Tab-separated table of C-alpha atoms in Angstrom:
chain	number	residue	atom	x	y	z
A	1	MET	CA	23.889	-5.286	9.740
A	2	ARG	CA	20.760	-3.178	9.634
A	3	CYS	CA	22.890	0.003	9.906
A	4	ALA	CA	24.901	-0.990	6.892
A	5	ALA	CA	21.725	-1.323	4.901
A	6	THR	CA	20.369	1.989	6.169
A	7	CYS	CA	23.685	3.762	5.593
A	8	SER	CA	23.839	2.341	2.134
A	9	SER	CA	20.335	3.598	1.262
A	10	SER	CA	21.168	6.997	2.771
A	11	LYS	CA	24.224	7.228	0.656
A	12	ARG	CA	22.226	6.216	-2.411
A	13	ALA	CA	19.569	8.824	-1.651
A	14	ALA	CA	22.333	11.441	-1.196
A	15	LEU	CA	23.923	10.500	-4.496
A	16	TRP	CA	20.535	10.677	-6.274
A	17	ALA	CA	19.889	14.123	-4.710
A	18	LEU	CA	23.325	15.295	-5.775
A	19	ALA	CA	22.839	13.950	-9.305
A	20	LEU	CA	19.480	15.662	-9.660
A	21	LEU	CA	20.860	18.916	-8.307
A	22	SER	CA	23.757	18.777	-10.752
A	23	LEU	CA	21.389	18.053	-13.615
A	24	ALA	CA	19.170	20.914	-12.661
A	25	LEU	CA	22.043	23.344	-12.413
A	26	GLY	CA	23.625	22.136	-15.599
A	27	CYS	CA	20.415	22.596	-17.539
A	28	ARG	CA	19.636	26.023	-16.145
A	29	ARG	CA	20.436	28.844	-18.513
A	30	ALA	CA	22.193	31.813	-16.920
A	31	GLN	CA	20.021	34.443	-18.474
A	32	PRO	CA	19.761	38.076	-17.392
A	33	MET	CA	16.369	38.635	-15.860
A	34	ARG	CA	16.170	42.452	-15.571
A	35	ALA	CA	15.928	44.735	-18.630
A	36	GLU	CA	19.093	46.560	-17.656
A	37	GLU	CA	21.046	43.309	-17.547
A	38	VAL	CA	19.777	42.270	-20.976
A	39	PHE	CA	20.702	45.742	-22.360
A	40	VAL	CA	24.220	45.495	-20.973
A	41	ALA	CA	24.663	41.863	-22.034
A	42	LEU	CA	23.547	42.756	-25.566
A	43	GLY	CA	26.223	45.432	-25.928
A	44	GLU	CA	28.941	43.307	-24.387
A	45	ALA	CA	28.103	40.316	-26.627
A	46	ALA	CA	28.089	42.478	-29.737
A	47	ARG	CA	31.467	43.994	-28.822
A	48	ARG	CA	32.879	40.421	-28.401
A	49	GLY	CA	31.307	39.310	-31.718
A	50	ASP	CA	29.325	36.725	-29.782
A	51	THR	CA	26.379	36.059	-32.094
A	52	LYS	CA	25.230	33.112	-30.019
A	53	THR	CA	24.645	35.258	-26.947
A	54	VAL	CA	22.841	37.891	-29.023
A	55	PHE	CA	20.628	35.190	-30.489
A	56	ASP	CA	19.864	33.822	-26.988
A	57	LEU	CA	18.825	37.393	-25.979
A	58	LEU	CA	16.380	37.705	-28.899
A	59	ASP	CA	12.644	37.356	-28.170
A	60	GLN	CA	11.079	34.078	-29.113
A	61	GLN	CA	9.213	35.457	-32.156
A	62	SER	CA	12.399	36.875	-33.617
A	63	GLN	CA	14.149	33.553	-33.120
A	64	TRP	CA	11.332	31.650	-34.772
A	65	SER	CA	11.254	34.076	-37.715
A	66	LEU	CA	15.011	33.571	-38.214
A	67	MET	CA	14.724	29.768	-38.027
A	68	SER	CA	11.810	29.832	-40.526
A	69	ALA	CA	13.778	31.988	-42.947
A	70	PHE	CA	16.745	29.630	-42.689
A	71	ARG	CA	14.618	26.537	-43.428
A	72	ALA	CA	12.866	28.313	-46.360
A	73	GLN	CA	16.184	29.322	-47.869
A	74	GLN	CA	17.544	25.811	-47.463
A	75	GLN	CA	14.581	24.417	-49.304
A	76	GLN	CA	15.019	27.055	-51.987
A	77	ARG	CA	18.683	26.077	-52.467
A	78	ASP	CA	17.928	22.371	-52.482
A	79	ASN	CA	15.138	22.709	-55.045
A	80	VAL	CA	17.210	24.955	-57.304
A	81	LEU	CA	20.140	22.583	-57.237
A	82	ALA	CA	17.887	19.539	-57.796
A	83	TYR	CA	15.567	20.762	-60.511
A	84	TYR	CA	16.706	23.990	-62.185
A	85	PRO	CA	18.891	23.835	-65.331
A	86	PRO	CA	22.588	24.582	-64.560
A	87	ALA	CA	22.414	27.810	-66.584
A	88	ARG	CA	19.640	29.186	-64.302
A	89	GLN	CA	21.033	28.009	-60.954
A	90	ALA	CA	23.549	30.776	-60.233
A	91	GLY	CA	20.947	33.522	-60.736
A	92	GLU	CA	18.327	31.735	-58.651
A	93	LEU	CA	20.814	31.012	-55.805
A	94	GLN	CA	21.389	34.766	-55.388
A	95	ARG	CA	18.354	34.770	-53.124
A	96	THR	CA	20.116	32.447	-50.680
A	97	GLN	CA	23.419	34.325	-50.235
A	98	LEU	CA	23.141	34.085	-46.453
A	99	LEU	CA	23.457	30.320	-46.753
A	100	VAL	CA	26.925	30.394	-48.376
A	101	GLY	CA	29.204	28.375	-46.152
A	102	VAL	CA	26.451	27.963	-43.517
A	103	LYS	CA	25.469	24.599	-42.033
A	104	ASP	CA	23.010	25.558	-39.228
A	105	VAL	CA	20.845	28.332	-37.793
A	106	ALA	CA	23.751	29.692	-35.773
A	107	GLY	CA	25.782	30.143	-38.928
A	108	TYR	CA	22.802	31.705	-40.670
A	109	TRP	CA	22.293	34.137	-37.789
A	110	ALA	CA	26.046	35.045	-37.908
A	111	ALA	CA	25.813	35.662	-41.652
A	112	TYR	CA	22.692	37.851	-41.076
A	113	CYS	CA	24.524	39.831	-38.434
A	114	ARG	CA	27.473	40.397	-40.789
A	115	SER	CA	25.292	41.370	-43.767
A	116	SER	CA	23.018	43.698	-41.782
A	117	GLY	CA	25.615	45.304	-39.506
A	118	THR	CA	23.614	44.249	-36.444
A	119	LEU	CA	26.618	43.628	-34.208
A	120	GLY	CA	28.239	46.934	-35.161
A	121	ARG	CA	25.140	48.829	-34.154
A	122	LEU	CA	24.654	46.931	-30.909
A	123	ALA	CA	28.367	47.261	-30.022
A	124	ARG	CA	27.880	51.016	-29.595
A	125	LEU	CA	25.495	50.533	-26.664
A	126	GLY	CA	26.624	51.995	-23.379
A	127	ALA	CA	25.210	51.673	-19.920
A	128	ALA	CA	21.490	51.031	-19.525
A	129	PRO	CA	19.892	54.447	-19.678
A	130	GLY	CA	17.067	53.838	-17.142
A	131	ALA	CA	15.724	51.929	-14.265
A	132	ASP	CA	14.077	48.518	-14.735
A	133	PRO	CA	10.706	49.250	-16.448
A	134	LYS	CA	7.395	48.133	-15.005
A	135	GLY	CA	5.521	47.495	-18.330
A	136	GLU	CA	5.848	44.743	-20.976
A	137	ARG	CA	8.036	46.749	-23.371
A	138	VAL	CA	10.697	49.434	-23.154
A	139	ALA	CA	12.609	51.352	-25.790
A	140	TRP	CA	15.925	52.916	-24.823
A	141	ARG	CA	18.303	54.959	-26.910
A	142	SER	CA	22.046	54.506	-26.513
A	143	GLY	CA	24.952	54.979	-28.873
A	144	GLY	CA	22.621	56.324	-31.597
A	145	GLU	CA	20.693	53.062	-31.514
A	146	ASP	CA	17.106	52.476	-30.404
A	147	VAL	CA	16.897	49.275	-28.435
A	148	ALA	CA	13.520	47.656	-27.782
A	149	LEU	CA	13.210	45.131	-24.987
A	150	CYS	CA	10.125	43.036	-24.306
A	151	ARG	CA	9.112	40.975	-21.328
A	152	GLU	CA	8.544	37.304	-21.986
A	153	GLY	CA	7.346	35.670	-18.803
A	154	ALA	CA	9.811	36.452	-16.059
A	155	ARG	CA	12.636	37.544	-18.347
A	156	TRP	CA	13.417	40.456	-20.689
A	157	THR	CA	14.478	39.830	-24.294
A	158	TYR	CA	15.760	41.969	-27.192
A	159	CYS	CA	12.789	42.437	-29.603
A	160	GLY	CA	14.350	45.259	-31.667
A	161	LEU	CA	14.872	42.994	-34.661
A	162	ARG	CA	11.394	41.461	-34.576
A	163	GLU	CA	10.135	43.361	-37.627
A	164	ALA	CA	13.293	42.952	-39.712
A	165	LEU	CA	13.393	39.168	-39.059
A	166	GLU	CA	9.732	38.802	-39.792
A	167	GLN	CA	10.289	40.553	-43.117
A	168	LEU	CA	13.244	38.224	-43.797
A	169	LYS	CA	11.018	35.184	-43.083
A	170	LEU	CA	8.235	36.536	-45.359
A	171	LYS	CA	10.657	37.234	-48.206
A	172	ALA	CA	12.258	33.743	-47.869
A	173	THR	CA	8.789	32.154	-47.887
A	174	ARG	CA	7.701	34.129	-51.000
A	175	ASP	CA	10.977	33.253	-52.714
A	176	LEU	CA	10.459	29.610	-51.852
A	177	GLU	CA	7.020	29.678	-53.432
A	178	THR	CA	8.555	31.243	-56.577
A	179	VAL	CA	11.186	28.526	-56.722
A	180	ARG	CA	8.551	25.771	-56.230
A	181	GLU	CA	6.579	27.208	-59.167
A	182	GLY	CA	9.787	27.045	-61.231
A	183	VAL	CA	10.368	23.470	-60.155
A	184	GLU	CA	6.913	22.524	-61.363
A	185	SER	CA	7.569	24.269	-64.652
A	186	TYR	CA	10.920	22.465	-65.132
A	187	LYS	CA	9.372	19.126	-64.151
A	188	GLY	CA	6.605	19.672	-66.669
A	189	ARG	CA	9.171	20.344	-69.418
A	190	ALA	CA	11.062	17.158	-68.577
A	191	LEU	CA	7.959	15.005	-69.140
């Protein structure tokens, strides 16, 4: 009888180990680690039109800038629709054109890629032009495009859009402030 109890607990332990291993493998992101792999994956994803993979290859600062711009434009749109007079709404909503038909950050990123031609430029990338760099940043040229990669911890990321996405965020933030001032003005007139 003791063997049955021991065998049962061994099976339970094995099942727990298998469950934990499955969970760990399922949660692990298969991300390229070397700069050359990121470079190649970037070009391949762009040629497939895979904006999700390109987004996943972006550096964290670029991702955060994009998410901040998305939230600021959502708030702009919501405020304009809620508080601006109907005659002024269409003109004010021009600032949020990337949001048309978009429900989430992934859709916003896809709209940005379409409007900026990002995927078209990245689709021209060829083979990685050099060996894996030793520093924290590398800039390679391929297909007429400069591609900047940055090291973030143990992995390399695409940081070539960092400045453009930061500018997008700053513009969206300034536009949101302008809309908020307009909201206060329209609220004041309503009183």
